[in-house]
Amino acid sequence: AQSVAQPEDQVNVAEGNPLTVKCTYSVSGNPYLFWYVQYPNRGLQFLLKYITGDNLVKGSYGFEAEFNKSQTSFHLKKPSALVSDSALYFCAVRESYNTDKLIFGTGTRLQVFP
Amino acid sequence: SAVISQKPSRDICQRGTSLTIQCQVDSQVTMMFWYRQQPGQSLTLIATANQGSEATYESGFVIDKFPISRPNLTFSTLTVSNMSPEDSSIYLCSTEITGGRSSYNEQFFGPGTRLTVL
């Protein structure tokens, strides 16, 4: 079965510093990976996805993610964090080629301090 | 993209009662999904609702507890029946704008319904 793991419950970073939110995956075929962000009292917003092609994927709000097949990772990154980036981040994997079901990680809370 | 609204945004309910959550999409979509996000936890898929067919429930979720309607291509409802405090969660609907089953498009989510059961 497909799964994703987010090893950190919380990540703290100072504003202006680079940030990384980690995600590793386990799939039986080609991985289809997604990052979502959830701001307080709001639904999930799509950030970016990896389906195929370039390993570095660029998304919304200046975020990017690097797909690393050998390390089975899909870490979310941003060169310079903003206080407004503070939110809950979810990594997700599509269950298989033939379904639309998303499997979500447990989430990582990002806290950016001024 | 898709704009999704949900009603109500939050509710406080008594044990043993039922609540119906509405989800409206601003365009016609084939598939709609209902998720549950329990306090401090990740999202868990409850069921997939295709227009014109019975909803498909995930392991651990049953139709008697979470009946779903999908009367047309822009609307769905999820009912949480005979509620208990353990049903206190955020319930989210989502959809995917696809050009085919292999499009791997992202899902768009509604703002969620925060349910508290006393």
PDB file of C-alpha atoms in Angstrom:
ATOM      1  CA  ALA A   1       0.000   0.000   0.000  1.00  0.00           C
ATOM      2  CA  GLN A   2       1.075   3.541  -0.649  1.00  0.00           C
ATOM      3  CA  SER A   3       2.057   5.714   2.287  1.00  0.00           C
ATOM      4  CA  VAL A   4       3.811   8.936   3.171  1.00  0.00           C
ATOM      5  CA  ALA A   5       5.644   9.837   6.331  1.00  0.00           C
ATOM      6  CA  GLN A   6       6.282  13.272   7.751  1.00  0.00           C
ATOM      7  CA  PRO A   7       8.853  12.694  10.479  1.00  0.00           C
ATOM      8  CA  GLU A   8       8.575  16.100  12.099  1.00  0.00           C
ATOM      9  CA  ASP A   9       5.472  17.216  13.975  1.00  0.00           C
ATOM     10  CA  GLN A  10       6.740  20.783  14.044  1.00  0.00           C
ATOM     11  CA  VAL A  11       9.404  22.828  12.324  1.00  0.00           C
ATOM     12  CA  ASN A  12      10.535  26.173  13.682  1.00  0.00           C
ATOM     13  CA  VAL A  13      12.439  28.648  11.548  1.00  0.00           C
ATOM     14  CA  ALA A  14      13.299  32.309  11.738  1.00  0.00           C
ATOM     15  CA  GLU A  15      11.864  34.655   9.151  1.00  0.00           C
ATOM     16  CA  GLY A  16      14.196  35.075   6.211  1.00  0.00           C
ATOM     17  CA  ASN A  17      15.874  31.727   6.738  1.00  0.00           C
ATOM     18  CA  PRO A  18      15.396  28.778   4.392  1.00  0.00           C
ATOM     19  CA  LEU A  19      12.877  26.175   5.436  1.00  0.00           C
ATOM     20  CA  THR A  20      12.505  22.463   4.745  1.00  0.00           C
ATOM     21  CA  VAL A  21       9.525  20.292   5.591  1.00  0.00           C
ATOM     22  CA  LYS A  22      10.333  16.623   5.143  1.00  0.00           C
ATOM     23  CA  CYS A  23       8.301  13.897   3.475  1.00  0.00           C
ATOM     24  CA  THR A  24       9.221  10.352   2.540  1.00  0.00           C
ATOM     25  CA  TYR A  25       7.072   7.988   0.577  1.00  0.00           C
ATOM     26  CA  SER A  26       6.518   4.321  -0.001  1.00  0.00           C
ATOM     27  CA  VAL A  27       4.891   3.234  -3.236  1.00  0.00           C
ATOM     28  CA  SER A  28       4.742   0.098  -5.289  1.00  0.00           C
ATOM     29  CA  GLY A  29       4.898   1.875  -8.637  1.00  0.00           C
ATOM     30  CA  ASN A  30       5.479   5.375  -9.911  1.00  0.00           C
ATOM     31  CA  PRO A  31       4.883   7.967  -7.194  1.00  0.00           C
ATOM     32  CA  TYR A  32       2.380  10.786  -7.631  1.00  0.00           C
ATOM     33  CA  LEU A  33       3.118  13.212  -4.827  1.00  0.00           C
ATOM     34  CA  PHE A  34       1.431  16.358  -3.578  1.00  0.00           C
ATOM     35  CA  TRP A  35       1.906  19.067  -0.981  1.00  0.00           C
ATOM     36  CA  TYR A  36      -0.995  20.898   0.640  1.00  0.00           C
ATOM     37  CA  VAL A  37      -1.111  23.706   3.189  1.00  0.00           C
ATOM     38  CA  GLN A  38      -3.804  24.327   5.775  1.00  0.00           C
ATOM     39  CA  TYR A  39      -4.047  27.759   7.341  1.00  0.00           C
ATOM     40  CA  PRO A  40      -5.935  28.128  10.633  1.00  0.00           C
ATOM     41  CA  ASN A  41      -9.694  27.640  10.247  1.00  0.00           C
ATOM     42  CA  ARG A  42      -9.394  27.105   6.533  1.00  0.00           C
ATOM     43  CA  GLY A  43      -9.482  24.185   4.139  1.00  0.00           C
ATOM     44  CA  LEU A  44      -6.500  22.679   2.386  1.00  0.00           C
ATOM     45  CA  GLN A  45      -4.838  24.551  -0.410  1.00  0.00           C
ATOM     46  CA  PHE A  46      -2.814  22.868  -3.115  1.00  0.00           C
ATOM     47  CA  LEU A  47       0.852  23.912  -3.271  1.00  0.00           C
ATOM     48  CA  LEU A  48       2.512  21.665  -5.828  1.00  0.00           C
ATOM     49  CA  LYS A  49       2.730  18.175  -7.236  1.00  0.00           C
ATOM     50  CA  TYR A  50       5.184  15.766  -8.791  1.00  0.00           C
ATOM     51  CA  ILE A  51       3.944  13.459 -11.508  1.00  0.00           C
ATOM     52  CA  THR A  52       6.908  13.037 -13.788  1.00  0.00           C
ATOM     53  CA  GLY A  53       9.728  15.043 -15.310  1.00  0.00           C
ATOM     54  CA  ASP A  54      11.981  17.553 -13.588  1.00  0.00           C
ATOM     55  CA  ASN A  55      12.830  16.542 -10.029  1.00  0.00           C
ATOM     56  CA  LEU A  56      12.538  20.121  -8.792  1.00  0.00           C
ATOM     57  CA  VAL A  57       8.913  21.198  -8.755  1.00  0.00           C
ATOM     58  CA  LYS A  58       7.906  24.800  -8.244  1.00  0.00           C
ATOM     59  CA  GLY A  59       4.601  25.712  -6.695  1.00  0.00           C
ATOM     60  CA  SER A  60       2.553  28.443  -5.113  1.00  0.00           C
ATOM     61  CA  TYR A  61       3.784  31.135  -2.693  1.00  0.00           C
ATOM     62  CA  GLY A  62       7.453  30.553  -3.591  1.00  0.00           C
ATOM     63  CA  PHE A  63       7.511  26.950  -2.423  1.00  0.00           C
ATOM     64  CA  GLU A  64       9.309  24.181  -4.246  1.00  0.00           C
ATOM     65  CA  ALA A  65       9.867  20.505  -3.640  1.00  0.00           C
ATOM     66  CA  GLU A  66      12.598  18.143  -4.678  1.00  0.00           C
ATOM     67  CA  PHE A  67      11.742  14.637  -5.730  1.00  0.00           C
ATOM     68  CA  ASN A  68      14.537  12.205  -4.848  1.00  0.00           C
ATOM     69  CA  LYS A  69      13.893   8.694  -6.075  1.00  0.00           C
ATOM     70  CA  SER A  70      16.929   7.080  -4.444  1.00  0.00           C
ATOM     71  CA  GLN A  71      15.974   8.491  -1.044  1.00  0.00           C
ATOM     72  CA  THR A  72      12.211   8.155  -1.654  1.00  0.00           C
ATOM     73  CA  SER A  73      11.758  11.713  -0.476  1.00  0.00           C
ATOM     74  CA  PHE A  74       9.752  14.728  -1.550  1.00  0.00           C
ATOM     75  CA  HIS A  75      10.842  17.520   0.784  1.00  0.00           C
ATOM     76  CA  LEU A  76       9.139  20.890   0.654  1.00  0.00           C
ATOM     77  CA  LYS A  77      11.442  23.901   0.600  1.00  0.00           C
ATOM     78  CA  LYS A  78      11.444  27.653   0.482  1.00  0.00           C
ATOM     79  CA  PRO A  79      14.566  29.831   0.255  1.00  0.00           C
ATOM     80  CA  SER A  80      13.319  32.547   2.589  1.00  0.00           C
ATOM     81  CA  ALA A  81      10.536  31.931   5.101  1.00  0.00           C
ATOM     82  CA  LEU A  82       7.809  34.439   5.903  1.00  0.00           C
ATOM     83  CA  VAL A  83       5.814  34.680   9.106  1.00  0.00           C
ATOM     84  CA  SER A  84       2.716  34.223   6.960  1.00  0.00           C
ATOM     85  CA  ASP A  85       3.993  30.779   5.940  1.00  0.00           C
ATOM     86  CA  SER A  86       3.143  29.528   9.432  1.00  0.00           C
ATOM     87  CA  ALA A  87       0.581  26.795   8.866  1.00  0.00           C
ATOM     88  CA  LEU A  88       0.039  23.048   8.786  1.00  0.00           C
ATOM     89  CA  TYR A  89       1.611  21.272   5.819  1.00  0.00           C
ATOM     90  CA  PHE A  90       0.522  17.910   4.470  1.00  0.00           C
ATOM     91  CA  CYS A  91       2.326  15.628   2.072  1.00  0.00           C
ATOM     92  CA  ALA A  92       0.106  13.232   0.106  1.00  0.00           C
ATOM     93  CA  VAL A  93       0.482  10.403  -2.371  1.00  0.00           C
ATOM     94  CA  ARG A  94      -1.989   9.120  -4.864  1.00  0.00           C
ATOM     95  CA  GLU A  95      -2.868   5.553  -4.026  1.00  0.00           C
ATOM     96  CA  SER A  96      -2.384   4.106  -7.472  1.00  0.00           C
ATOM     97  CA  TYR A  97      -2.632   4.719 -11.189  1.00  0.00           C
ATOM     98  CA  ASN A  98      -6.281   3.749 -11.278  1.00  0.00           C
ATOM     99  CA  THR A  99      -7.718   5.630  -8.358  1.00  0.00           C
ATOM    100  CA  ASP A 100      -8.119   9.222  -7.288  1.00  0.00           C
ATOM    101  CA  LYS A 101      -7.650   8.419  -3.613  1.00  0.00           C
ATOM    102  CA  LEU A 102      -5.089  10.517  -1.774  1.00  0.00           C
ATOM    103  CA  ILE A 103      -3.177   9.190   1.224  1.00  0.00           C
ATOM    104  CA  PHE A 104      -2.118  11.999   3.525  1.00  0.00           C
ATOM    105  CA  GLY A 105       0.800  12.223   5.903  1.00  0.00           C
ATOM    106  CA  THR A 106       0.288  13.206   9.506  1.00  0.00           C
ATOM    107  CA  GLY A 107       1.142  16.834   8.859  1.00  0.00           C
ATOM    108  CA  THR A 108       3.944  19.150   9.956  1.00  0.00           C
ATOM    109  CA  ARG A 109       3.250  22.397  11.704  1.00  0.00           C
ATOM    110  CA  LEU A 110       5.554  25.134  10.450  1.00  0.00           C
ATOM    111  CA  GLN A 111       6.163  28.042  12.778  1.00  0.00           C
ATOM    112  CA  VAL A 112       8.065  31.011  11.392  1.00  0.00           C
ATOM    113  CA  PHE A 113       9.269  33.462  14.010  1.00  0.00           C
ATOM    114  CA  PRO A 114       9.852  37.163  13.298  1.00  0.00           C
TER     115      PRO A 114
ATOM    116  CA  SER B   1      -9.450  25.245 -10.381  1.00  0.00           C
ATOM    117  CA  ALA B   2     -12.673  24.838  -8.434  1.00  0.00           C
ATOM    118  CA  VAL B   3     -14.331  26.923  -5.762  1.00  0.00           C
ATOM    119  CA  ILE B   4     -15.997  24.808  -3.121  1.00  0.00           C
ATOM    120  CA  SER B   5     -18.286  25.980  -0.345  1.00  0.00           C
ATOM    121  CA  GLN B   6     -19.580  24.067   2.627  1.00  0.00           C
ATOM    122  CA  LYS B   7     -22.490  24.596   4.982  1.00  0.00           C
ATOM    123  CA  PRO B   8     -22.508  24.872   7.898  1.00  0.00           C
ATOM    124  CA  SER B   9     -19.024  26.117   8.649  1.00  0.00           C
ATOM    125  CA  ARG B  10     -19.330  24.859  12.198  1.00  0.00           C
ATOM    126  CA  ASP B  11     -21.928  23.378  14.507  1.00  0.00           C
ATOM    127  CA  ILE B  12     -22.316  22.123  18.027  1.00  0.00           C
ATOM    128  CA  CYS B  13     -24.631  19.161  18.307  1.00  0.00           C
ATOM    129  CA  GLN B  14     -26.051  16.923  20.960  1.00  0.00           C
ATOM    130  CA  ARG B  15     -25.236  13.249  21.240  1.00  0.00           C
ATOM    131  CA  GLY B  16     -27.650  11.052  19.296  1.00  0.00           C
ATOM    132  CA  THR B  17     -28.655  13.657  16.752  1.00  0.00           C
ATOM    133  CA  SER B  18     -27.680  13.877  13.082  1.00  0.00           C
ATOM    134  CA  LEU B  19     -26.145  16.657  11.014  1.00  0.00           C
ATOM    135  CA  THR B  20     -26.148  17.053   7.258  1.00  0.00           C
ATOM    136  CA  ILE B  21     -23.238  18.900   5.682  1.00  0.00           C
ATOM    137  CA  GLN B  22     -23.644  20.429   2.265  1.00  0.00           C
ATOM    138  CA  CYS B  23     -20.921  20.827  -0.333  1.00  0.00           C
ATOM    139  CA  GLN B  24     -21.343  22.990  -3.414  1.00  0.00           C
ATOM    140  CA  VAL B  25     -18.872  23.224  -6.303  1.00  0.00           C
ATOM    141  CA  ASP B  26     -18.860  26.085  -8.794  1.00  0.00           C
ATOM    142  CA  SER B  27     -18.504  23.754 -11.767  1.00  0.00           C
ATOM    143  CA  GLN B  28     -19.691  20.330 -12.803  1.00  0.00           C
ATOM    144  CA  VAL B  29     -17.462  17.563 -11.511  1.00  0.00           C
ATOM    145  CA  THR B  30     -17.580  13.821 -11.726  1.00  0.00           C
ATOM    146  CA  MET B  31     -16.033  12.832  -8.439  1.00  0.00           C
ATOM    147  CA  MET B  32     -16.441  14.335  -4.988  1.00  0.00           C
ATOM    148  CA  PHE B  33     -14.702  13.173  -1.866  1.00  0.00           C
ATOM    149  CA  TRP B  34     -15.505  13.452   1.827  1.00  0.00           C
ATOM    150  CA  TYR B  35     -12.719  13.513   4.400  1.00  0.00           C
ATOM    151  CA  ARG B  36     -12.583  13.609   8.167  1.00  0.00           C
ATOM    152  CA  GLN B  37      -9.856  15.409  10.081  1.00  0.00           C
ATOM    153  CA  GLN B  38      -9.967  14.543  13.749  1.00  0.00           C
ATOM    154  CA  PRO B  39      -8.388  16.975  16.216  1.00  0.00           C
ATOM    155  CA  GLY B  40      -4.641  17.108  15.742  1.00  0.00           C
ATOM    156  CA  GLN B  41      -4.678  14.409  13.111  1.00  0.00           C
ATOM    157  CA  SER B  42      -4.381  14.026   9.371  1.00  0.00           C
ATOM    158  CA  LEU B  43      -7.116  13.670   6.813  1.00  0.00           C
ATOM    159  CA  THR B  44      -8.865  10.353   6.382  1.00  0.00           C
ATOM    160  CA  LEU B  45     -11.021   9.626   3.365  1.00  0.00           C
ATOM    161  CA  ILE B  46     -14.554   8.650   4.310  1.00  0.00           C
ATOM    162  CA  ALA B  47     -16.012   7.991   0.885  1.00  0.00           C
ATOM    163  CA  THR B  48     -15.965   8.846  -2.791  1.00  0.00           C
ATOM    164  CA  ALA B  49     -19.205  10.061  -4.321  1.00  0.00           C
ATOM    165  CA  ASN B  50     -19.793   9.815  -8.047  1.00  0.00           C
ATOM    166  CA  GLN B  51     -22.906  11.316  -9.519  1.00  0.00           C
ATOM    167  CA  GLY B  52     -25.393   8.636 -10.522  1.00  0.00           C
ATOM    168  CA  SER B  53     -23.947   5.842  -8.438  1.00  0.00           C
ATOM    169  CA  GLU B  54     -23.668   4.710  -4.853  1.00  0.00           C
ATOM    170  CA  ALA B  55     -20.894   6.226  -2.802  1.00  0.00           C
ATOM    171  CA  THR B  56     -17.841   4.073  -2.197  1.00  0.00           C
ATOM    172  CA  TYR B  57     -16.864   3.906   1.462  1.00  0.00           C
ATOM    173  CA  GLU B  58     -13.401   3.359   2.880  1.00  0.00           C
ATOM    174  CA  SER B  59     -12.599   0.753   5.468  1.00  0.00           C
ATOM    175  CA  GLY B  60     -14.023   1.747   8.826  1.00  0.00           C
ATOM    176  CA  PHE B  61     -16.824   3.895   7.419  1.00  0.00           C
ATOM    177  CA  VAL B  62     -20.338   2.664   6.682  1.00  0.00           C
ATOM    178  CA  ILE B  63     -23.314   4.084   4.867  1.00  0.00           C
ATOM    179  CA  ASP B  64     -25.622   3.851   7.878  1.00  0.00           C
ATOM    180  CA  LYS B  65     -23.360   6.160   9.851  1.00  0.00           C
ATOM    181  CA  PHE B  66     -22.326   8.479   7.006  1.00  0.00           C
ATOM    182  CA  PRO B  67     -25.014   8.493   4.319  1.00  0.00           C
ATOM    183  CA  ILE B  68     -24.030  10.517   1.268  1.00  0.00           C
ATOM    184  CA  SER B  69     -26.133  12.014  -1.467  1.00  0.00           C
ATOM    185  CA  ARG B  70     -24.954  13.166  -4.879  1.00  0.00           C
ATOM    186  CA  PRO B  71     -28.034  14.465  -6.671  1.00  0.00           C
ATOM    187  CA  ASN B  72     -26.188  16.341  -9.430  1.00  0.00           C
ATOM    188  CA  LEU B  73     -22.746  17.235 -10.737  1.00  0.00           C
ATOM    189  CA  THR B  74     -22.210  20.258  -8.480  1.00  0.00           C
ATOM    190  CA  PHE B  75     -23.577  19.195  -5.111  1.00  0.00           C
ATOM    191  CA  SER B  76     -23.194  16.560  -2.423  1.00  0.00           C
ATOM    192  CA  THR B  77     -24.231  16.057   1.176  1.00  0.00           C
ATOM    193  CA  LEU B  78     -22.722  14.043   3.986  1.00  0.00           C
ATOM    194  CA  THR B  79     -24.823  13.168   7.007  1.00  0.00           C
ATOM    195  CA  VAL B  80     -23.225  12.256  10.306  1.00  0.00           C
ATOM    196  CA  SER B  81     -25.842  10.080  11.981  1.00  0.00           C
ATOM    197  CA  ASN B  82     -26.483   9.262  15.612  1.00  0.00           C
ATOM    198  CA  MET B  83     -23.541  11.387  16.659  1.00  0.00           C
ATOM    199  CA  SER B  84     -21.250  10.759  19.584  1.00  0.00           C
ATOM    200  CA  PRO B  85     -18.392  12.906  20.940  1.00  0.00           C
ATOM    201  CA  GLU B  86     -15.981  10.733  18.935  1.00  0.00           C
ATOM    202  CA  ASP B  87     -17.485  12.232  15.765  1.00  0.00           C
ATOM    203  CA  SER B  88     -16.151  15.658  16.705  1.00  0.00           C
ATOM    204  CA  SER B  89     -13.967  16.511  13.733  1.00  0.00           C
ATOM    205  CA  ILE B  90     -13.550  18.751  10.772  1.00  0.00           C
ATOM    206  CA  TYR B  91     -15.328  17.346   7.742  1.00  0.00           C
ATOM    207  CA  LEU B  92     -14.041  18.412   4.349  1.00  0.00           C
ATOM    208  CA  CYS B  93     -15.298  17.824   0.870  1.00  0.00           C
ATOM    209  CA  SER B  94     -13.089  17.937  -2.166  1.00  0.00           C
ATOM    210  CA  THR B  95     -13.167  17.409  -5.863  1.00  0.00           C
ATOM    211  CA  GLU B  96     -10.800  17.005  -8.741  1.00  0.00           C
ATOM    212  CA  ILE B  97     -10.996  18.681 -12.122  1.00  0.00           C
ATOM    213  CA  THR B  98      -9.925  16.013 -14.537  1.00  0.00           C
ATOM    214  CA  GLY B  99      -9.675  15.461 -18.231  1.00  0.00           C
ATOM    215  CA  GLY B 100      -9.601  11.737 -17.621  1.00  0.00           C
ATOM    216  CA  ARG B 101      -8.793   9.220 -14.926  1.00  0.00           C
ATOM    217  CA  SER B 102      -5.094   9.400 -15.634  1.00  0.00           C
ATOM    218  CA  SER B 103      -4.764  13.157 -15.394  1.00  0.00           C
ATOM    219  CA  TYR B 104      -3.304  13.117 -11.849  1.00  0.00           C
ATOM    220  CA  ASN B 105      -4.754  16.481 -11.136  1.00  0.00           C
ATOM    221  CA  GLU B 106      -4.781  17.933  -7.671  1.00  0.00           C
ATOM    222  CA  GLN B 107      -7.834  17.911  -5.479  1.00  0.00           C
ATOM    223  CA  PHE B 108      -9.503  21.124  -4.381  1.00  0.00           C
ATOM    224  CA  PHE B 109     -10.917  21.310  -0.890  1.00  0.00           C
ATOM    225  CA  GLY B 110     -13.771  23.126   0.729  1.00  0.00           C
ATOM    226  CA  PRO B 111     -13.183  25.206   3.860  1.00  0.00           C
ATOM    227  CA  GLY B 112     -14.427  22.412   6.106  1.00  0.00           C
ATOM    228  CA  THR B 113     -17.204  21.989   8.645  1.00  0.00           C
ATOM    229  CA  ARG B 114     -16.069  21.971  12.256  1.00  0.00           C
ATOM    230  CA  LEU B 115     -18.374  19.672  14.214  1.00  0.00           C
ATOM    231  CA  THR B 116     -18.430  19.436  17.983  1.00  0.00           C
ATOM    232  CA  VAL B 117     -20.604  16.787  19.601  1.00  0.00           C
ATOM    233  CA  LEU B 118     -21.448  17.210  23.258  1.00  0.00           C
TER     234      LEU B 118
END
